[in-house]
Amino acid sequence: MAMLKKIEVTIEVKGQKLHEYNNENGGVSNGSSISKYVEATSGAAFAIKISIPKWYNFTSDCICAHVYLDGNYMENVLFIKTNVKQSKYMDVEKVMDGVTTYGNSGWQKRPFTFAEITLLDDASVPVAYETDSKSVANLGAIAVYLYRQSIIRKEAAKNWKKQDKNVERALKMTEKELKGKSVTHGGRLGETESISHRDIYKTHFLNGPDSPIATFNFRYCSRKALQGLLLLPRTPSPPRSRTPVPLEERDFDSLTPEEKQELAGILYARYRSERQATVKPESRVKSEPRIKVERSVKRERDEEYDDMMGSARMKKVPRPFANGETVVLD
């Protein structure tokens, strides 16, 4: 919450306060200034709301809030002491949501909007292209200065001077110009719309324009830029699907006994597959033709066998006898 001297300033979109992030300095400096970061959404209309409590200790006729967008003065609003003290509300709130003008069509307003900066390719930028370094430094900034002022008189609407609001420049920058800067958006003014009557007062600074009693600084940028500044957690990446490492690619000593056994089976199966793929089928041996035996040859062999057997029967074959004598069979 951005609060100084019991006065609160917030940035709103569609009536909702934007979440505030502390900068690297923690947000507060010397008790008279505060800095915050907010997230900008391209094309969204935004407003600056200022709240002062009814019991605020005024030391002047009024407190005047001056609003600057990207370094350019936009608008101011008064908190008159008597009006605040007589309010039926505990907190008096005023909202500045655009630049007001008065003309032939009466009072009109152009709302504040966030616009994304277009990045230009350095090589395609003309040689004569120049950019004000100060304007680049002020891009993406909303500043609210609070002053003690005295009221001189009330003015008529016709005396309202239309001031040039220098926010119509093209939001185009080169990558070189934005290098190292968390700048993604700039301020734009939306389409003109009619508003109700406004009171105008001529006032005077009690301590001069260089001595505000409080300063509120807001830096607005994209969500990605806030993450880059480590003010917002990064979006977690989806978990990667872990593919198991094949056993043959792992360190053998790190394998369990079961894994080693499985690896041995894998390697053996691979070896057999590769071996079968490399061995050539054996060529068939042609058998020799069988030789047929003629019947005449067979008869000759039979006759020789019979002659051999006949001669054997004609020989005297000695045979043993029971009493040791030999009997010759005739």
mmCIF file with all atom_site columns, C-alpha atoms in Angstrom, residues 97-252:
data_model
loop_
_atom_site.group_PDB
_atom_site.id
_atom_site.type_symbol
_atom_site.label_atom_id
_atom_site.label_alt_id
_atom_site.label_comp_id
_atom_site.label_asym_id
_atom_site.label_entity_id
_atom_site.label_seq_id
_atom_site.pdbx_PDB_ins_code
_atom_site.Cartn_x
_atom_site.Cartn_y
_atom_site.Cartn_z
_atom_site.occupancy
_atom_site.B_iso_or_equiv
_atom_site.pdbx_formal_charge
_atom_site.auth_seq_id
_atom_site.auth_comp_id
_atom_site.auth_asym_id
_atom_site.auth_atom_id
_atom_site.pdbx_PDB_model_num
ATOM 1   C CA . ASP A 1 97  ? -8.882  8.872   -14.738 1.00 0.00 ? 97  ASP A CA 1
ATOM 2   C CA . GLY A 1 98  ? -7.988  11.155  -17.639 1.00 0.00 ? 98  GLY A CA 1
ATOM 3   C CA . VAL A 1 99  ? -7.261  14.637  -18.960 1.00 0.00 ? 99  VAL A CA 1
ATOM 4   C CA . THR A 1 100 ? -10.137 17.145  -18.819 1.00 0.00 ? 100 THR A CA 1
ATOM 5   C CA . THR A 1 101 ? -10.726 19.979  -21.248 1.00 0.00 ? 101 THR A CA 1
ATOM 6   C CA . TYR A 1 102 ? -13.369 22.630  -21.750 1.00 0.00 ? 102 TYR A CA 1
ATOM 7   C CA . GLY A 1 103 ? -14.540 23.960  -25.114 1.00 0.00 ? 103 GLY A CA 1
ATOM 8   C CA . ASN A 1 104 ? -17.575 24.531  -27.312 1.00 0.00 ? 104 ASN A CA 1
ATOM 9   C CA . SER A 1 105 ? -18.835 21.065  -26.476 1.00 0.00 ? 105 SER A CA 1
ATOM 10  C CA . GLY A 1 106 ? -18.545 21.660  -22.735 1.00 0.00 ? 106 GLY A CA 1
ATOM 11  C CA . TRP A 1 107 ? -16.427 19.601  -20.377 1.00 0.00 ? 107 TRP A CA 1
ATOM 12  C CA . GLN A 1 108 ? -14.770 16.572  -21.883 1.00 0.00 ? 108 GLN A CA 1
ATOM 13  C CA . LYS A 1 109 ? -12.293 13.916  -20.843 1.00 0.00 ? 109 LYS A CA 1
ATOM 14  C CA . ARG A 1 110 ? -9.812  11.611  -22.517 1.00 0.00 ? 110 ARG A CA 1
ATOM 15  C CA . PRO A 1 111 ? -9.090  8.581   -20.280 1.00 0.00 ? 111 PRO A CA 1
ATOM 16  C CA . PHE A 1 112 ? -5.652  7.277   -19.373 1.00 0.00 ? 112 PHE A CA 1
ATOM 17  C CA . THR A 1 113 ? -4.743  3.946   -20.977 1.00 0.00 ? 113 THR A CA 1
ATOM 18  C CA . PHE A 1 114 ? -1.776  1.591   -21.023 1.00 0.00 ? 114 PHE A CA 1
ATOM 19  C CA . ALA A 1 115 ? -0.228  1.108   -24.471 1.00 0.00 ? 115 ALA A CA 1
ATOM 20  C CA . GLU A 1 116 ? 2.463   -1.393  -25.375 1.00 0.00 ? 116 GLU A CA 1
ATOM 21  C CA . ILE A 1 117 ? 5.678   -0.027  -26.873 1.00 0.00 ? 117 ILE A CA 1
ATOM 22  C CA . THR A 1 118 ? 6.483   -1.171  -30.415 1.00 0.00 ? 118 THR A CA 1
ATOM 23  C CA . LEU A 1 119 ? 10.092  -2.328  -30.820 1.00 0.00 ? 119 LEU A CA 1
ATOM 24  C CA . LEU A 1 120 ? 11.912  -1.260  -33.982 1.00 0.00 ? 120 LEU A CA 1
ATOM 25  C CA . ASP A 1 121 ? 14.724  -3.140  -35.646 1.00 0.00 ? 121 ASP A CA 1
ATOM 26  C CA . ASP A 1 122 ? 17.924  -1.105  -35.194 1.00 0.00 ? 122 ASP A CA 1
ATOM 27  C CA . ALA A 1 123 ? 18.996  -1.825  -38.771 1.00 0.00 ? 123 ALA A CA 1
ATOM 28  C CA . SER A 1 124 ? 15.739  -0.483  -40.238 1.00 0.00 ? 124 SER A CA 1
ATOM 29  C CA . VAL A 1 125 ? 15.759  2.853   -38.345 1.00 0.00 ? 125 VAL A CA 1
ATOM 30  C CA . PRO A 1 126 ? 16.673  5.884   -40.509 1.00 0.00 ? 126 PRO A CA 1
ATOM 31  C CA . VAL A 1 127 ? 19.999  7.571   -39.818 1.00 0.00 ? 127 VAL A CA 1
ATOM 32  C CA . ALA A 1 128 ? 18.226  10.819  -38.901 1.00 0.00 ? 128 ALA A CA 1
ATOM 33  C CA . TYR A 1 129 ? 16.138  9.039   -36.246 1.00 0.00 ? 129 TYR A CA 1
ATOM 34  C CA . GLU A 1 130 ? 16.623  10.647  -32.846 1.00 0.00 ? 130 GLU A CA 1
ATOM 35  C CA . THR A 1 131 ? 14.929  10.110  -29.508 1.00 0.00 ? 131 THR A CA 1
ATOM 36  C CA . ASP A 1 132 ? 14.939  12.301  -26.437 1.00 0.00 ? 132 ASP A CA 1
ATOM 37  C CA . SER A 1 133 ? 16.814  10.273  -23.816 1.00 0.00 ? 133 SER A CA 1
ATOM 38  C CA . LYS A 1 134 ? 14.874  12.012  -21.039 1.00 0.00 ? 134 LYS A CA 1
ATOM 39  C CA . SER A 1 135 ? 11.524  10.998  -22.497 1.00 0.00 ? 135 SER A CA 1
ATOM 40  C CA . VAL A 1 136 ? 12.728  7.392   -22.766 1.00 0.00 ? 136 VAL A CA 1
ATOM 41  C CA . ALA A 1 137 ? 13.821  7.433   -19.114 1.00 0.00 ? 137 ALA A CA 1
ATOM 42  C CA . ASN A 1 138 ? 10.378  8.666   -18.043 1.00 0.00 ? 138 ASN A CA 1
ATOM 43  C CA . LEU A 1 139 ? 8.416   6.080   -20.023 1.00 0.00 ? 139 LEU A CA 1
ATOM 44  C CA . GLY A 1 140 ? 6.340   3.721   -17.901 1.00 0.00 ? 140 GLY A CA 1
ATOM 45  C CA . ALA A 1 141 ? 6.140   6.162   -14.975 1.00 0.00 ? 141 ALA A CA 1
ATOM 46  C CA . ILE A 1 142 ? 3.249   7.720   -13.060 1.00 0.00 ? 142 ILE A CA 1
ATOM 47  C CA . ALA A 1 143 ? 4.151   10.413  -10.539 1.00 0.00 ? 143 ALA A CA 1
ATOM 48  C CA . VAL A 1 144 ? 1.856   12.151  -8.054  1.00 0.00 ? 144 VAL A CA 1
ATOM 49  C CA . TYR A 1 145 ? 3.170   15.218  -6.209  1.00 0.00 ? 145 TYR A CA 1
ATOM 50  C CA . LEU A 1 146 ? 1.274   16.650  -3.225  1.00 0.00 ? 146 LEU A CA 1
ATOM 51  C CA . TYR A 1 147 ? 1.602   20.381  -2.378  1.00 0.00 ? 147 TYR A CA 1
ATOM 52  C CA . ARG A 1 148 ? 0.391   22.733  0.298   1.00 0.00 ? 148 ARG A CA 1
ATOM 53  C CA . GLN A 1 149 ? -1.425  25.538  -1.507  1.00 0.00 ? 149 GLN A CA 1
ATOM 54  C CA . SER A 1 150 ? -3.549  28.537  -0.740  1.00 0.00 ? 150 SER A CA 1
ATOM 55  C CA . ILE A 1 151 ? -6.725  29.383  -2.653  1.00 0.00 ? 151 ILE A CA 1
ATOM 56  C CA . ILE A 1 152 ? -6.791  32.771  -4.335  1.00 0.00 ? 152 ILE A CA 1
ATOM 57  C CA . ARG A 1 153 ? -10.230 32.634  -5.960  1.00 0.00 ? 153 ARG A CA 1
ATOM 58  C CA . LYS A 1 154 ? -12.690 30.528  -7.876  1.00 0.00 ? 154 LYS A CA 1
ATOM 59  C CA . GLU A 1 155 ? -12.487 30.769  -11.642 1.00 0.00 ? 155 GLU A CA 1
ATOM 60  C CA . ALA A 1 156 ? -15.070 30.521  -14.415 1.00 0.00 ? 156 ALA A CA 1
ATOM 61  C CA . ALA A 1 157 ? -14.942 27.551  -16.781 1.00 0.00 ? 157 ALA A CA 1
ATOM 62  C CA . LYS A 1 158 ? -14.196 29.832  -19.743 1.00 0.00 ? 158 LYS A CA 1
ATOM 63  C CA . ASN A 1 159 ? -10.887 30.788  -18.106 1.00 0.00 ? 159 ASN A CA 1
ATOM 64  C CA . TRP A 1 160 ? -9.753  27.195  -18.132 1.00 0.00 ? 160 TRP A CA 1
ATOM 65  C CA . LYS A 1 161 ? -6.676  26.960  -20.300 1.00 0.00 ? 161 LYS A CA 1
ATOM 66  C CA . LYS A 1 162 ? -6.348  23.869  -22.434 1.00 0.00 ? 162 LYS A CA 1
ATOM 67  C CA . GLN A 1 163 ? -2.793  22.638  -22.043 1.00 0.00 ? 163 GLN A CA 1
ATOM 68  C CA . ASP A 1 164 ? -0.860  20.584  -24.550 1.00 0.00 ? 164 ASP A CA 1
ATOM 69  C CA . LYS A 1 165 ? -0.636  17.028  -23.261 1.00 0.00 ? 165 LYS A CA 1
ATOM 70  C CA . ASN A 1 166 ? 2.399   15.550  -24.964 1.00 0.00 ? 166 ASN A CA 1
ATOM 71  C CA . VAL A 1 167 ? 1.375   11.905  -24.929 1.00 0.00 ? 167 VAL A CA 1
ATOM 72  C CA . GLU A 1 168 ? 0.406   11.558  -28.573 1.00 0.00 ? 168 GLU A CA 1
ATOM 73  C CA . ARG A 1 169 ? 3.888   10.651  -29.733 1.00 0.00 ? 169 ARG A CA 1
ATOM 74  C CA . ALA A 1 170 ? 4.319   7.273   -31.343 1.00 0.00 ? 170 ALA A CA 1
ATOM 75  C CA . LEU A 1 171 ? 5.327   4.657   -28.803 1.00 0.00 ? 171 LEU A CA 1
ATOM 76  C CA . LYS A 1 172 ? 8.042   3.193   -31.010 1.00 0.00 ? 172 LYS A CA 1
ATOM 77  C CA . MET A 1 173 ? 11.525  2.574   -29.685 1.00 0.00 ? 173 MET A CA 1
ATOM 78  C CA . THR A 1 174 ? 14.577  0.667   -30.847 1.00 0.00 ? 174 THR A CA 1
ATOM 79  C CA . GLU A 1 175 ? 15.939  -2.259  -28.881 1.00 0.00 ? 175 GLU A CA 1
ATOM 80  C CA . LYS A 1 176 ? 19.132  -0.295  -28.290 1.00 0.00 ? 176 LYS A CA 1
ATOM 81  C CA . GLU A 1 177 ? 17.196  2.544   -26.626 1.00 0.00 ? 177 GLU A CA 1
ATOM 82  C CA . LEU A 1 178 ? 15.419  0.165   -24.248 1.00 0.00 ? 178 LEU A CA 1
ATOM 83  C CA . LYS A 1 179 ? 18.400  -2.081  -23.559 1.00 0.00 ? 179 LYS A CA 1
ATOM 84  C CA . GLY A 1 180 ? 18.764  -2.685  -19.831 1.00 0.00 ? 180 GLY A CA 1
ATOM 85  C CA . LYS A 1 181 ? 15.441  -1.002  -19.040 1.00 0.00 ? 181 LYS A CA 1
ATOM 86  C CA . SER A 1 182 ? 12.298  -2.732  -17.807 1.00 0.00 ? 182 SER A CA 1
ATOM 87  C CA . VAL A 1 183 ? 10.103  -0.557  -20.003 1.00 0.00 ? 183 VAL A CA 1
ATOM 88  C CA . THR A 1 184 ? 7.314   -2.259  -21.953 1.00 0.00 ? 184 THR A CA 1
ATOM 89  C CA . HIS A 1 185 ? 4.427   0.259   -21.938 1.00 0.00 ? 185 HIS A CA 1
ATOM 90  C CA . GLY A 1 186 ? 3.668   3.929   -22.187 1.00 0.00 ? 186 GLY A CA 1
ATOM 91  C CA . GLY A 1 187 ? 0.656   6.141   -21.494 1.00 0.00 ? 187 GLY A CA 1
ATOM 92  C CA . ARG A 1 188 ? -2.005  6.969   -24.081 1.00 0.00 ? 188 ARG A CA 1
ATOM 93  C CA . LEU A 1 189 ? -5.172  9.048   -24.069 1.00 0.00 ? 189 LEU A CA 1
ATOM 94  C CA . GLY A 1 190 ? -8.365  7.305   -25.101 1.00 0.00 ? 190 GLY A CA 1
ATOM 95  C CA . GLU A 1 191 ? -11.359 8.564   -27.041 1.00 0.00 ? 191 GLU A CA 1
ATOM 96  C CA . THR A 1 192 ? -12.994 11.811  -25.948 1.00 0.00 ? 192 THR A CA 1
ATOM 97  C CA . GLU A 1 193 ? -16.105 11.562  -23.775 1.00 0.00 ? 193 GLU A CA 1
ATOM 98  C CA . SER A 1 194 ? -18.357 14.154  -22.141 1.00 0.00 ? 194 SER A CA 1
ATOM 99  C CA . ILE A 1 195 ? -18.262 14.704  -18.366 1.00 0.00 ? 195 ILE A CA 1
ATOM 100 C CA . SER A 1 196 ? -20.119 16.781  -15.814 1.00 0.00 ? 196 SER A CA 1
ATOM 101 C CA . HIS A 1 197 ? -19.253 20.307  -14.640 1.00 0.00 ? 197 HIS A CA 1
ATOM 102 C CA . ARG A 1 198 ? -16.048 20.930  -12.752 1.00 0.00 ? 198 ARG A CA 1
ATOM 103 C CA . ASP A 1 199 ? -15.120 23.731  -10.344 1.00 0.00 ? 199 ASP A CA 1
ATOM 104 C CA . ILE A 1 200 ? -11.939 25.655  -11.074 1.00 0.00 ? 200 ILE A CA 1
ATOM 105 C CA . TYR A 1 201 ? -9.762  27.468  -8.514  1.00 0.00 ? 201 TYR A CA 1
ATOM 106 C CA . LYS A 1 202 ? -6.740  29.658  -8.826  1.00 0.00 ? 202 LYS A CA 1
ATOM 107 C CA . THR A 1 203 ? -4.160  28.618  -6.224  1.00 0.00 ? 203 THR A CA 1
ATOM 108 C CA . HIS A 1 204 ? -0.665  29.483  -5.033  1.00 0.00 ? 204 HIS A CA 1
ATOM 109 C CA . PHE A 1 205 ? 2.207   27.260  -3.900  1.00 0.00 ? 205 PHE A CA 1
ATOM 110 C CA . LEU A 1 206 ? 3.110   27.908  -0.258  1.00 0.00 ? 206 LEU A CA 1
ATOM 111 C CA . ASN A 1 207 ? 6.526   26.232  -0.467  1.00 0.00 ? 207 ASN A CA 1
ATOM 112 C CA . GLY A 1 208 ? 7.172   26.477  -4.187  1.00 0.00 ? 208 GLY A CA 1
ATOM 113 C CA . PRO A 1 209 ? 6.760   23.887  -6.953  1.00 0.00 ? 209 PRO A CA 1
ATOM 114 C CA . ASP A 1 210 ? 10.039  22.199  -5.996  1.00 0.00 ? 210 ASP A CA 1
ATOM 115 C CA . SER A 1 211 ? 8.947   21.345  -2.450  1.00 0.00 ? 211 SER A CA 1
ATOM 116 C CA . PRO A 1 212 ? 6.149   18.780  -2.424  1.00 0.00 ? 212 PRO A CA 1
ATOM 117 C CA . ILE A 1 213 ? 5.139   17.369  0.945   1.00 0.00 ? 213 ILE A CA 1
ATOM 118 C CA . ALA A 1 214 ? 4.915   13.875  -0.524  1.00 0.00 ? 214 ALA A CA 1
ATOM 119 C CA . THR A 1 215 ? 5.832   12.140  -3.768  1.00 0.00 ? 215 THR A CA 1
ATOM 120 C CA . PHE A 1 216 ? 4.319   8.916   -5.070  1.00 0.00 ? 216 PHE A CA 1
ATOM 121 C CA . ASN A 1 217 ? 6.136   7.130   -7.900  1.00 0.00 ? 217 ASN A CA 1
ATOM 122 C CA . PHE A 1 218 ? 4.674   4.189   -9.786  1.00 0.00 ? 218 PHE A CA 1
ATOM 123 C CA . ARG A 1 219 ? 6.437   2.191   -12.461 1.00 0.00 ? 219 ARG A CA 1
ATOM 124 C CA . TYR A 1 220 ? 4.176   0.162   -14.730 1.00 0.00 ? 220 TYR A CA 1
ATOM 125 C CA . CYS A 1 221 ? 5.311   -2.653  -17.011 1.00 0.00 ? 221 CYS A CA 1
ATOM 126 C CA . SER A 1 222 ? 4.286   -6.067  -18.262 1.00 0.00 ? 222 SER A CA 1
ATOM 127 C CA . ARG A 1 223 ? 4.048   -9.164  -16.116 1.00 0.00 ? 223 ARG A CA 1
ATOM 128 C CA . LYS A 1 224 ? 7.092   -10.626 -17.870 1.00 0.00 ? 224 LYS A CA 1
ATOM 129 C CA . ALA A 1 225 ? 9.136   -7.516  -17.012 1.00 0.00 ? 225 ALA A CA 1
ATOM 130 C CA . LEU A 1 226 ? 8.075   -7.788  -13.359 1.00 0.00 ? 226 LEU A CA 1
ATOM 131 C CA . GLN A 1 227 ? 9.298   -11.372 -13.387 1.00 0.00 ? 227 GLN A CA 1
ATOM 132 C CA . GLY A 1 228 ? 12.575  -10.219 -14.904 1.00 0.00 ? 228 GLY A CA 1
ATOM 133 C CA . LEU A 1 229 ? 12.959  -7.784  -11.986 1.00 0.00 ? 229 LEU A CA 1
ATOM 134 C CA . LEU A 1 230 ? 12.314  -10.682 -9.580  1.00 0.00 ? 230 LEU A CA 1
ATOM 135 C CA . LEU A 1 231 ? 9.310   -8.816  -8.203  1.00 0.00 ? 231 LEU A CA 1
ATOM 136 C CA . LEU A 1 232 ? 6.946   -11.524 -9.363  1.00 0.00 ? 232 LEU A CA 1
ATOM 137 C CA . PRO A 1 233 ? 7.548   -15.292 -9.383  1.00 0.00 ? 233 PRO A CA 1
ATOM 138 C CA . ARG A 1 234 ? 8.242   -16.726 -12.802 1.00 0.00 ? 234 ARG A CA 1
ATOM 139 C CA . THR A 1 235 ? 5.676   -18.998 -14.390 1.00 0.00 ? 235 THR A CA 1
ATOM 140 C CA . PRO A 1 236 ? 6.890   -22.561 -13.720 1.00 0.00 ? 236 PRO A CA 1
ATOM 141 C CA . SER A 1 237 ? 7.835   -24.502 -16.828 1.00 0.00 ? 237 SER A CA 1
ATOM 142 C CA . PRO A 1 238 ? 5.938   -27.733 -17.479 1.00 0.00 ? 238 PRO A CA 1
ATOM 143 C CA . PRO A 1 239 ? 7.825   -30.759 -16.117 1.00 0.00 ? 239 PRO A CA 1
ATOM 144 C CA . ARG A 1 240 ? 9.981   -32.485 -18.682 1.00 0.00 ? 240 ARG A CA 1
ATOM 145 C CA . SER A 1 241 ? 9.225   -36.116 -19.400 1.00 0.00 ? 241 SER A CA 1
ATOM 146 C CA . ARG A 1 242 ? 12.247  -38.082 -18.207 1.00 0.00 ? 242 ARG A CA 1
ATOM 147 C CA . THR A 1 243 ? 13.216  -40.805 -20.663 1.00 0.00 ? 243 THR A CA 1
ATOM 148 C CA . PRO A 1 244 ? 15.066  -43.646 -18.868 1.00 0.00 ? 244 PRO A CA 1
ATOM 149 C CA . VAL A 1 245 ? 18.691  -44.130 -19.951 1.00 0.00 ? 245 VAL A CA 1
ATOM 150 C CA . PRO A 1 246 ? 19.250  -47.518 -21.650 1.00 0.00 ? 246 PRO A CA 1
ATOM 151 C CA . LEU A 1 247 ? 21.160  -49.995 -19.495 1.00 0.00 ? 247 LEU A CA 1
ATOM 152 C CA . GLU A 1 248 ? 23.972  -50.339 -22.048 1.00 0.00 ? 248 GLU A CA 1
ATOM 153 C CA . GLU A 1 249 ? 24.631  -46.566 -21.838 1.00 0.00 ? 249 GLU A CA 1
ATOM 154 C CA . ARG A 1 250 ? 24.897  -46.484 -18.067 1.00 0.00 ? 250 ARG A CA 1
ATOM 155 C CA . ASP A 1 251 ? 27.972  -47.067 -15.948 1.00 0.00 ? 251 ASP A CA 1
ATOM 156 C CA . PHE A 1 252 ? 28.240  -50.825 -15.399 1.00 0.00 ? 252 PHE A CA 1
#
